[in-house]
XYZ file of C-alpha atoms in Angstrom:
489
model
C -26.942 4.186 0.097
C -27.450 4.849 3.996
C -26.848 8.362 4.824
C -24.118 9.571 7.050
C -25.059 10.154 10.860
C -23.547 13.671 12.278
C -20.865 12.978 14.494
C -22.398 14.129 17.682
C -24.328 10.928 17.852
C -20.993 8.877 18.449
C -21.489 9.335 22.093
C -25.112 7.695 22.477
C -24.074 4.955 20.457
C -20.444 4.594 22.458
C -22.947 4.288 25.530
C -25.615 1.960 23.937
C -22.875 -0.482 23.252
C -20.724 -0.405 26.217
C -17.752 1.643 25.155
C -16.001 3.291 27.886
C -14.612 7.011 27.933
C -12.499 8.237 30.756
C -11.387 11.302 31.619
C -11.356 11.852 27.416
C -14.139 13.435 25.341
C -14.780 13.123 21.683
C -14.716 16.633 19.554
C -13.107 18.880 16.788
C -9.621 19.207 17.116
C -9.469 21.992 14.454
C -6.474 22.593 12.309
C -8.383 20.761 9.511
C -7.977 17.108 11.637
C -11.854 16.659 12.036
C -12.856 15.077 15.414
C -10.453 13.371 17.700
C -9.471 12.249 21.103
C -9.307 15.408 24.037
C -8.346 14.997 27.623
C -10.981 17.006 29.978
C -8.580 17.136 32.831
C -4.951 16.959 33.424
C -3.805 12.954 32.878
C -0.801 11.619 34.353
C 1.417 8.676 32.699
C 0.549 6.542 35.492
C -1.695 5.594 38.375
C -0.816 5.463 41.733
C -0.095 1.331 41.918
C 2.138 2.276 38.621
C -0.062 0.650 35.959
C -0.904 2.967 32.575
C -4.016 5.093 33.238
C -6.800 3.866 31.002
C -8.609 6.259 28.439
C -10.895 4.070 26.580
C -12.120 0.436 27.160
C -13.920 -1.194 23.900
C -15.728 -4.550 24.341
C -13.979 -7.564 22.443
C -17.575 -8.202 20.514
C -17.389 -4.597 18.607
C -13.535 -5.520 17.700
C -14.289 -6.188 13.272
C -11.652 -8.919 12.733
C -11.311 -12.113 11.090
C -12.830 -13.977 13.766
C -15.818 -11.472 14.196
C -17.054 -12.235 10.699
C -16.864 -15.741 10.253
C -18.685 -15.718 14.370
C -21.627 -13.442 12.258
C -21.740 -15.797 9.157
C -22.483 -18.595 12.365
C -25.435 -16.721 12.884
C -26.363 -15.060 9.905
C -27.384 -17.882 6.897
C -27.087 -15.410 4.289
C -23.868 -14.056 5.072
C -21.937 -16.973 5.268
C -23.309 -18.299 1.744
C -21.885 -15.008 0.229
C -18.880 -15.705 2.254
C -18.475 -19.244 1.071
C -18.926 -18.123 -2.194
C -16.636 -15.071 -2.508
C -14.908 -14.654 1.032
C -12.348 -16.437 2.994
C -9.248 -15.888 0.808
C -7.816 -12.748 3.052
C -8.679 -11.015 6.089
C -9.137 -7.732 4.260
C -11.704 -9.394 1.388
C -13.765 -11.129 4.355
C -13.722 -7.634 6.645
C -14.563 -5.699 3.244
C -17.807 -8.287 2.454
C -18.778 -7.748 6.721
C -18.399 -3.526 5.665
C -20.641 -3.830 2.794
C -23.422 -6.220 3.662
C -23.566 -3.792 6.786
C -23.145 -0.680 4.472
C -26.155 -1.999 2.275
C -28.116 -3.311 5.716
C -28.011 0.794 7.459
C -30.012 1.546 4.590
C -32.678 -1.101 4.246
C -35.401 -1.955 7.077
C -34.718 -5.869 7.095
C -32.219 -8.198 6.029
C -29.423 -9.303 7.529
C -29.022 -9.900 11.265
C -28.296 -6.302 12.817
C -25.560 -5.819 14.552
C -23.360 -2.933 15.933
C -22.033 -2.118 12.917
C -24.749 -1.257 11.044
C -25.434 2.012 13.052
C -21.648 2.836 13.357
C -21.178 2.648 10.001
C -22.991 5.259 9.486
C -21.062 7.357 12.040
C -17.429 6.945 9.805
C -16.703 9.592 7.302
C -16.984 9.863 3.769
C -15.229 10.473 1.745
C -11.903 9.533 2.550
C -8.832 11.797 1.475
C -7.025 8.808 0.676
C -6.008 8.708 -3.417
C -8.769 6.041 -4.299
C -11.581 8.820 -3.768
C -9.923 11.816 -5.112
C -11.394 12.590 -8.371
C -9.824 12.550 -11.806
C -8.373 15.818 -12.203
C -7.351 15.368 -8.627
C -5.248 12.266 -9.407
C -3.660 13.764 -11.993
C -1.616 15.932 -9.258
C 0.307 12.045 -8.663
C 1.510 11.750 -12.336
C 5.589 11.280 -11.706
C 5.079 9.769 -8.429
C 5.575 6.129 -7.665
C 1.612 6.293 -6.569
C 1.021 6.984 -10.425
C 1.206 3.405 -11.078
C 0.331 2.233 -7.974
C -2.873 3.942 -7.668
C -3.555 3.103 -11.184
C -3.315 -1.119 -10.253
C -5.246 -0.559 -7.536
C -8.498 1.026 -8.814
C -8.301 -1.185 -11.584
C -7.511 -4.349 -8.871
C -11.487 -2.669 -7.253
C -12.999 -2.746 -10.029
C -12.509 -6.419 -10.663
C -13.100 -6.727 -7.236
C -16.710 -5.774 -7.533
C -17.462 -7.227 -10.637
C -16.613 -9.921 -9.223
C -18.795 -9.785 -6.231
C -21.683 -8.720 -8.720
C -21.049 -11.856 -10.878
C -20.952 -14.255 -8.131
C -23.661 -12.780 -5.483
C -26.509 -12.486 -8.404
C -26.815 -16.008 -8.348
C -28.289 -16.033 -4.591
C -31.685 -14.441 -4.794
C -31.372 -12.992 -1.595
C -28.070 -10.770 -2.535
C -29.560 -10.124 -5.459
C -32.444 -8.238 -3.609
C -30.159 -7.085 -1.427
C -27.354 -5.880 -3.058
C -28.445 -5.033 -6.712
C -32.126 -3.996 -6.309
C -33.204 -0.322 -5.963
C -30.780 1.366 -4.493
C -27.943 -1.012 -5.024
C -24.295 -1.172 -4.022
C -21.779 0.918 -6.438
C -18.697 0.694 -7.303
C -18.075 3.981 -5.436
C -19.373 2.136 -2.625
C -16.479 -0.830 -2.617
C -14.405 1.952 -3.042
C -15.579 3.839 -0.170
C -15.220 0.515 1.807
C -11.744 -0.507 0.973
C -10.675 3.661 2.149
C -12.563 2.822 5.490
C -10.776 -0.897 5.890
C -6.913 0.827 4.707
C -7.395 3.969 6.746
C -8.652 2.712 9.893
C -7.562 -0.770 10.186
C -4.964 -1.691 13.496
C -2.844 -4.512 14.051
C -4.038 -6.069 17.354
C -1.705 -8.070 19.819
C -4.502 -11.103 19.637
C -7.152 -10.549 17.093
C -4.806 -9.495 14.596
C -5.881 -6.704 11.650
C -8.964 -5.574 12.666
C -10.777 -2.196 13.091
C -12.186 -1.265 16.409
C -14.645 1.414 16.827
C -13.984 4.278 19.002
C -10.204 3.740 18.495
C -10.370 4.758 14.858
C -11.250 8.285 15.917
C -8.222 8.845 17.174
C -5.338 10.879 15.416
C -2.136 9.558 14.265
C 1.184 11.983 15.276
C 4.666 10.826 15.483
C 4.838 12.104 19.190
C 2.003 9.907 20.517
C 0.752 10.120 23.841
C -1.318 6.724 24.520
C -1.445 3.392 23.082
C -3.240 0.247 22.146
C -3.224 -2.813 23.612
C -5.866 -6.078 24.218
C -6.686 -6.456 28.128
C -7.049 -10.144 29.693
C -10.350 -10.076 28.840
C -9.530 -9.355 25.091
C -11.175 -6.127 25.194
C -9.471 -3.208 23.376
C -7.822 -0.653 25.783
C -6.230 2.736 25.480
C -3.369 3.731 27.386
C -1.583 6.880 28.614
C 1.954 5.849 26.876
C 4.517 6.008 30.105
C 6.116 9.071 30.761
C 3.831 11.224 28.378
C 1.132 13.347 30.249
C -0.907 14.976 28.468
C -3.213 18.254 29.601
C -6.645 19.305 30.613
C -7.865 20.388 26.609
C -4.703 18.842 24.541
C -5.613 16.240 22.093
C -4.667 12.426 22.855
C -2.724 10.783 19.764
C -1.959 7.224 18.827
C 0.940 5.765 16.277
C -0.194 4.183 13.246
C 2.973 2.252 13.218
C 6.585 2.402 12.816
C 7.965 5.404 9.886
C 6.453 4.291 6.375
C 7.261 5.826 2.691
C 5.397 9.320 2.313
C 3.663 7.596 -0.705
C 2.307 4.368 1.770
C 1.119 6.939 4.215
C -0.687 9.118 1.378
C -1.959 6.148 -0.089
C -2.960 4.362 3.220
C -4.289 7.249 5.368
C -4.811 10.359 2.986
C -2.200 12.352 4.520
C 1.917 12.778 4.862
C 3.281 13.376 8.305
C 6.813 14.956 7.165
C 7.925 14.233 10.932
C 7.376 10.058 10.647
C 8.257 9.265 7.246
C 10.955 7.586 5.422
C 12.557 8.018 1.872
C 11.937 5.384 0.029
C 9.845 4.978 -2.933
C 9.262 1.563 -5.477
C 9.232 2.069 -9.221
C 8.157 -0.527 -11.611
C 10.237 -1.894 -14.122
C 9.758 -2.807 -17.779
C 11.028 -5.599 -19.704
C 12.570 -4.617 -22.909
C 9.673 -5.332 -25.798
C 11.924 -7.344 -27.765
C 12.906 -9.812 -25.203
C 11.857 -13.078 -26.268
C 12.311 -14.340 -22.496
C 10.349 -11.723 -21.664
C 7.422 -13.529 -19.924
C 9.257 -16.270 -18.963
C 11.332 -13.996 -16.680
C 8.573 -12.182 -15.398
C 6.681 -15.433 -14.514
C 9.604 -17.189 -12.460
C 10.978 -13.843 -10.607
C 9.395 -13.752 -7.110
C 10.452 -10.139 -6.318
C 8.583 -9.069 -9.679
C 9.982 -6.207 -12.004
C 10.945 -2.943 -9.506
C 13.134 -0.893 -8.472
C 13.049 0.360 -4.591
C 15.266 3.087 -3.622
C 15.948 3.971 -0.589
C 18.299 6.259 2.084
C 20.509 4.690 4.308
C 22.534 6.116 7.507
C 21.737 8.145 10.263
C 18.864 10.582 10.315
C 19.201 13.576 8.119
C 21.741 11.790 5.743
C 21.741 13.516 2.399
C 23.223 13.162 -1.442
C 24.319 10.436 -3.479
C 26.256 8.617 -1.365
C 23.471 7.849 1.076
C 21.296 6.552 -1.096
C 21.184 2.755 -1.504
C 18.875 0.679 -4.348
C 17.663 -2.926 -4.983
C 15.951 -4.541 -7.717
C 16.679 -8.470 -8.061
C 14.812 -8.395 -11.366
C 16.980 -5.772 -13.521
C 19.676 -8.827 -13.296
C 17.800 -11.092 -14.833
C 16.136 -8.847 -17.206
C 19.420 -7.672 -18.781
C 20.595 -11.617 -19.331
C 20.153 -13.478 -22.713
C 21.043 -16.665 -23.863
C 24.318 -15.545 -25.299
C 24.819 -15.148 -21.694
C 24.515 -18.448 -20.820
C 20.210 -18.117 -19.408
C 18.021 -20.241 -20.896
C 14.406 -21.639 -19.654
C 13.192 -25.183 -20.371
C 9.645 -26.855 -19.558
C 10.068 -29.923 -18.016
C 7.988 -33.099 -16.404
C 7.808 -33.093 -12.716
C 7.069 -36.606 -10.976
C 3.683 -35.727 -10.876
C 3.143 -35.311 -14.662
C 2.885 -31.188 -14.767
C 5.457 -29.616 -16.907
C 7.231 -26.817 -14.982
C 9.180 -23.957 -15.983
C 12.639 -24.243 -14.675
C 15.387 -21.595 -14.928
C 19.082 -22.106 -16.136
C 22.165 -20.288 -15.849
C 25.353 -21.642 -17.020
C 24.073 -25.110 -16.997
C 22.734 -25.262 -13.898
C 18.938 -25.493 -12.518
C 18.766 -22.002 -10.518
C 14.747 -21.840 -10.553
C 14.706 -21.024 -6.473
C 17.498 -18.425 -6.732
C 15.993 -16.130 -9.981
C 16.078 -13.087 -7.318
C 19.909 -13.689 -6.709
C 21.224 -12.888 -9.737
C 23.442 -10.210 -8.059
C 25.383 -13.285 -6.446
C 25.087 -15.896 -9.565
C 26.826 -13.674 -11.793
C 30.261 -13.109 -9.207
C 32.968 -15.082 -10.516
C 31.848 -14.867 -14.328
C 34.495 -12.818 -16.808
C 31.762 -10.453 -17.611
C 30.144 -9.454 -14.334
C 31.067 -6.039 -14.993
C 29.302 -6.216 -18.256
C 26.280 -7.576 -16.701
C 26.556 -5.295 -13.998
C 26.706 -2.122 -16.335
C 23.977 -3.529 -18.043
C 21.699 -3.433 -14.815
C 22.686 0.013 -13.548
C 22.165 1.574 -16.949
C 18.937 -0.082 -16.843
C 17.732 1.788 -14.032
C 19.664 5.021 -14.795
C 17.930 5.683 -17.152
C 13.971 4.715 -15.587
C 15.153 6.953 -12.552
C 16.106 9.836 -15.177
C 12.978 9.181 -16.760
C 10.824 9.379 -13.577
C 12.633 12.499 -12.454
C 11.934 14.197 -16.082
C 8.174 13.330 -15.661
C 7.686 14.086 -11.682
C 9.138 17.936 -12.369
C 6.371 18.620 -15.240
C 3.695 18.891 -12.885
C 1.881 22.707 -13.444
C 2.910 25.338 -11.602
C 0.842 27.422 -8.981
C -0.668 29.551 -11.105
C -2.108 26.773 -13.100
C -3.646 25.077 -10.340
C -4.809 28.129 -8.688
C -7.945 28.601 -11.504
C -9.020 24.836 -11.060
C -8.942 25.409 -7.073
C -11.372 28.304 -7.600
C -13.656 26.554 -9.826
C -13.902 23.261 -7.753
C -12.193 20.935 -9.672
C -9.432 20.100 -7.341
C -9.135 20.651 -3.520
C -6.119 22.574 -1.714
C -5.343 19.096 0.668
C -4.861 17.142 -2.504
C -2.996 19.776 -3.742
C -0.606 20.226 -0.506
C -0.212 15.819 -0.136
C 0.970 15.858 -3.718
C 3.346 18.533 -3.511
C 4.817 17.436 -0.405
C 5.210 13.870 -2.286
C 6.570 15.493 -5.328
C 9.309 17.302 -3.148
C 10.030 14.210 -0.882
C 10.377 11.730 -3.942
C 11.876 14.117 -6.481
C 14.835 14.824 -4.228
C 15.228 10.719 -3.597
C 15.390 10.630 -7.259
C 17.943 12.979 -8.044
C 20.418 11.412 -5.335
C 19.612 8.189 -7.087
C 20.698 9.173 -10.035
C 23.567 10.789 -8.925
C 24.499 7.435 -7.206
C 23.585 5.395 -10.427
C 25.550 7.655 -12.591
C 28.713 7.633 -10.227
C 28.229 3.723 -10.782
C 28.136 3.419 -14.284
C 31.184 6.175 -14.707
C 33.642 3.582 -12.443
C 32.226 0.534 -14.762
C 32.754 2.369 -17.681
C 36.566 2.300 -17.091
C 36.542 -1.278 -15.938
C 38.808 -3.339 -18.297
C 36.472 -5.794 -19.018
C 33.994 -3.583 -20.041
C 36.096 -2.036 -22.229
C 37.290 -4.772 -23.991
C 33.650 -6.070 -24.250
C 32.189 -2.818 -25.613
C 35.221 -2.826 -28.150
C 34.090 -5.716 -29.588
C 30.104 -5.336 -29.522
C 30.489 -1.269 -30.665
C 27.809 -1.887 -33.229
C 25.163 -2.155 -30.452
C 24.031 -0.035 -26.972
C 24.682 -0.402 -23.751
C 22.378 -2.723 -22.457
C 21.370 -3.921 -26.146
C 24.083 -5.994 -27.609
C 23.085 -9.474 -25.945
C 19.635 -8.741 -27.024
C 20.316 -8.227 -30.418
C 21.909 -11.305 -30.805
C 19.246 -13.600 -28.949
C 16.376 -11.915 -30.571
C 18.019 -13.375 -34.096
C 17.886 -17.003 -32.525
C 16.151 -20.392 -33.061
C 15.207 -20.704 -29.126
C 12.301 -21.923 -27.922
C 9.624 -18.584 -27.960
C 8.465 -18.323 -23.962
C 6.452 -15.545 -24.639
């Protein structure tokens, strides 16, 4: 594909196309940031008639949003056939097909209609330290973490993605040529796309999601001194943020939004900033394997099997009793038909047979995620409530067991030297090791406190008396598994 233009050439093509600098320069920041956002003189909070003092001013027509691609599929035939054919089902998969027409167009002396974009894309950096582009032994460091999973889905969710796009554009001779001739698109490249759209994409006051060039260049810290807004004329404008000067050679930072999980930010941006995150992390859940209602439970939940975990109270709160969890599913995973669940298929008005949800009798299809509430008032709450918090006892033990057999040091140290993994993926996935493992042990600290008090309910203990023969978590299994029911799986 196109190769990548040096940096230094930002500033002819910020001029070509209108883009305003004031008082700021573009240039290394050091401390391993790459280039950002420095103030040449000494900027005050304010102008004299009290409005913000303006840094950068980007014209509405460079702004990549939703909008801006289907206004270039008005004027480019091509493009909007591809989009037609594969676009227009989210903002991000319509933004991603504008990156990677323009990815393949920087590299290729005719095609599509030029625009902007096809220069500047050749300005953004590659690779991205996001997870998506680390390499194998490199992802390897995230095995334990809730990104394990997650990163897992997604490269398989890219994949499909460009097969996908493959498939579908072949069939148009011009993307054909375009796109698989020569020196055609990979699936590095979609990769390499979706890292530039999640790392460097802002949510605008008008426009929406969108990425705006110029704007991307600038650092993220927790203490940031300017912001973003859309002036009447819907152009993009930077701000001093009021009361935050900043001085003559310090670097000019935006927010990339309100504290996230250290594994979002990782995943999102490529980095943890230990001063803006929160703990919270989501595991996935599994249904037990000889569940006949398996499926059917999986297909009616709307909060889907997980387990987020999070820490309440003020800043700085620690230990079990600060920690707070919620998984709607691990209710209705750990109910049977003994129970008093059941599932039936039945004939809407229209014809279609629908999959409706019963407890005790009555339809409960639109509350499957309030199980919590459903089972209050029944003799064996408790039992169903043990159920659920030995349930995710022992996944959180499980998950802590795995995230602490990650190598040591001196393991790592050898593959460092000889290439195979680099010391920033290294540092992001110890700092998300140490910020999720000690989430984890709380949790289970909180779960375990939870299933000692149910444990001595008398409920339980007359239930458990009576259904000895089977574990925790088991016995209404065991007994619905035997059954004559309808097979939803």
């Amino acid at each position: 594909m196109s190769s990548q233009l040096p940096i230094d050439t930002f500033p002819a093509w910020a001029h070509l196309n209108d883009v305003q600098f004031t008082h700021v320069n573009l240039q290394d920041v050091g401390e391993g940031k790459g280039f950002g956002l420095v103030a040449h003189e000494d900027l005050e909070s304010a102008e004299a008639d009290g409005t913000s003092k303006g840094l950068v001013t980007i014209p509405h027509d460079l702004v990549l949003s939703a909008e801006a691609v289907e206004d270039f599929a008005k004027v480019d035939h091509n493009f909007k056939k591809l989009l037609e054919a594969v676009g227009r089902q989210s903002t991000r998969g319509d933004i991603m097909l504008y990156l990677v027409s323009q990815f393949a167009q920087s590299s290729r002396p005719k095609g599509l209609s030029p625009t902007p974009w096809t220069e500047y894309i050749r300005l953004l950096p590659r690779p991205i330290p996001v997870p998506t582009m680390w390499a194998e032994p490199e992802r390897l460091l995230l095995n334990g973490t809730s990104l394990e999973a997650a990163l897992e889905a997604k490269l398989l969710s890219l994949g499909k993605e460009f097969d996908t796009l493959r498939e579908v554009s072949e069939d148009f001779p011009f993307w054909n040529e375009f796109l698989w001739s020569g020196e055609e698109v990979s699936l590095e490249d979609w990769v390499l796309v979706d890292a530039w759209y999640r790392s460097r994409c802002l949510e605008l006051p008008r426009s929406g999601t969108a990425m705006v060039p110029g704007l991307d260049m600038v650092n993220h810290s927790s203490k940031a001194t300017a912001y973003y807004e859309e002036d009447d004329h819907d152009n993009v404008v930077l701000l001093i943020r009021p009361g935050c000067p900043v001085r003559s050679g310090e670097e000019v930072t935006i927010s990339y939004g309100d504290a996230k999980p250290a594994s979002e930010m990782l995943f999102s941006y490529g980095f943890i900033d230990p001063n803006n995150i929160v703990d919270k992390l989501t595991l996935r859940l599994d249904p037990f394997p000889d569940d006949p209602l398996a499926r059917a439970k999986l297909r009616i939940s709307n909060s889907g099997p997980t387990l987020t975990i999070s820490r309440k109270g003020t800043e700085g709160s620690q230990g079990a009793s600060s920690v707070v969890w919620r998984s709607p599913f691990v209710y209705l995973m750990c109910l049977n038909e003994e129970d008093g669940l059941s599932f039936q298929l039945l004939q809407d008005t229209s014809g279609h047979r629908q999959l409706r949800l019963f407890w005790q009798g009555e339809d409960v299809t639109d509350q499957a995620d309030d199980f919590e509430t459903l089972i209050q008032g029944h003799d064996l709450c408790p039992v169903f409530k043990l159920r659920a918090i030995t349930v995710l006892h022992d996944k959180v033990g499980e998950q802590l067991t795995r995230i602490s057999r990650g190598p040591s040091d001196d393991e790592l140290e050898p593959l460092q030297a000889a290439g195979l993994l680099r010391a920033e993926c290294i540092a992001a996935a110890r700092i998300l090791k140490d910020v999720e493992s000690k989430l984890l042990g709380h949790a289970l600290e909180a779960l375990d406190n939870e299933r000692t008090n149910l444990l001595a309910n008398d409920h339980v203990v007359a239930y458990l008396g009576s259904k000895e023969d089977y574990p925790i978590g088991q016995e209404a299994q065991a007994t619905a598994a035997n059954d004559d029911a309808d097979d939803f799986s």
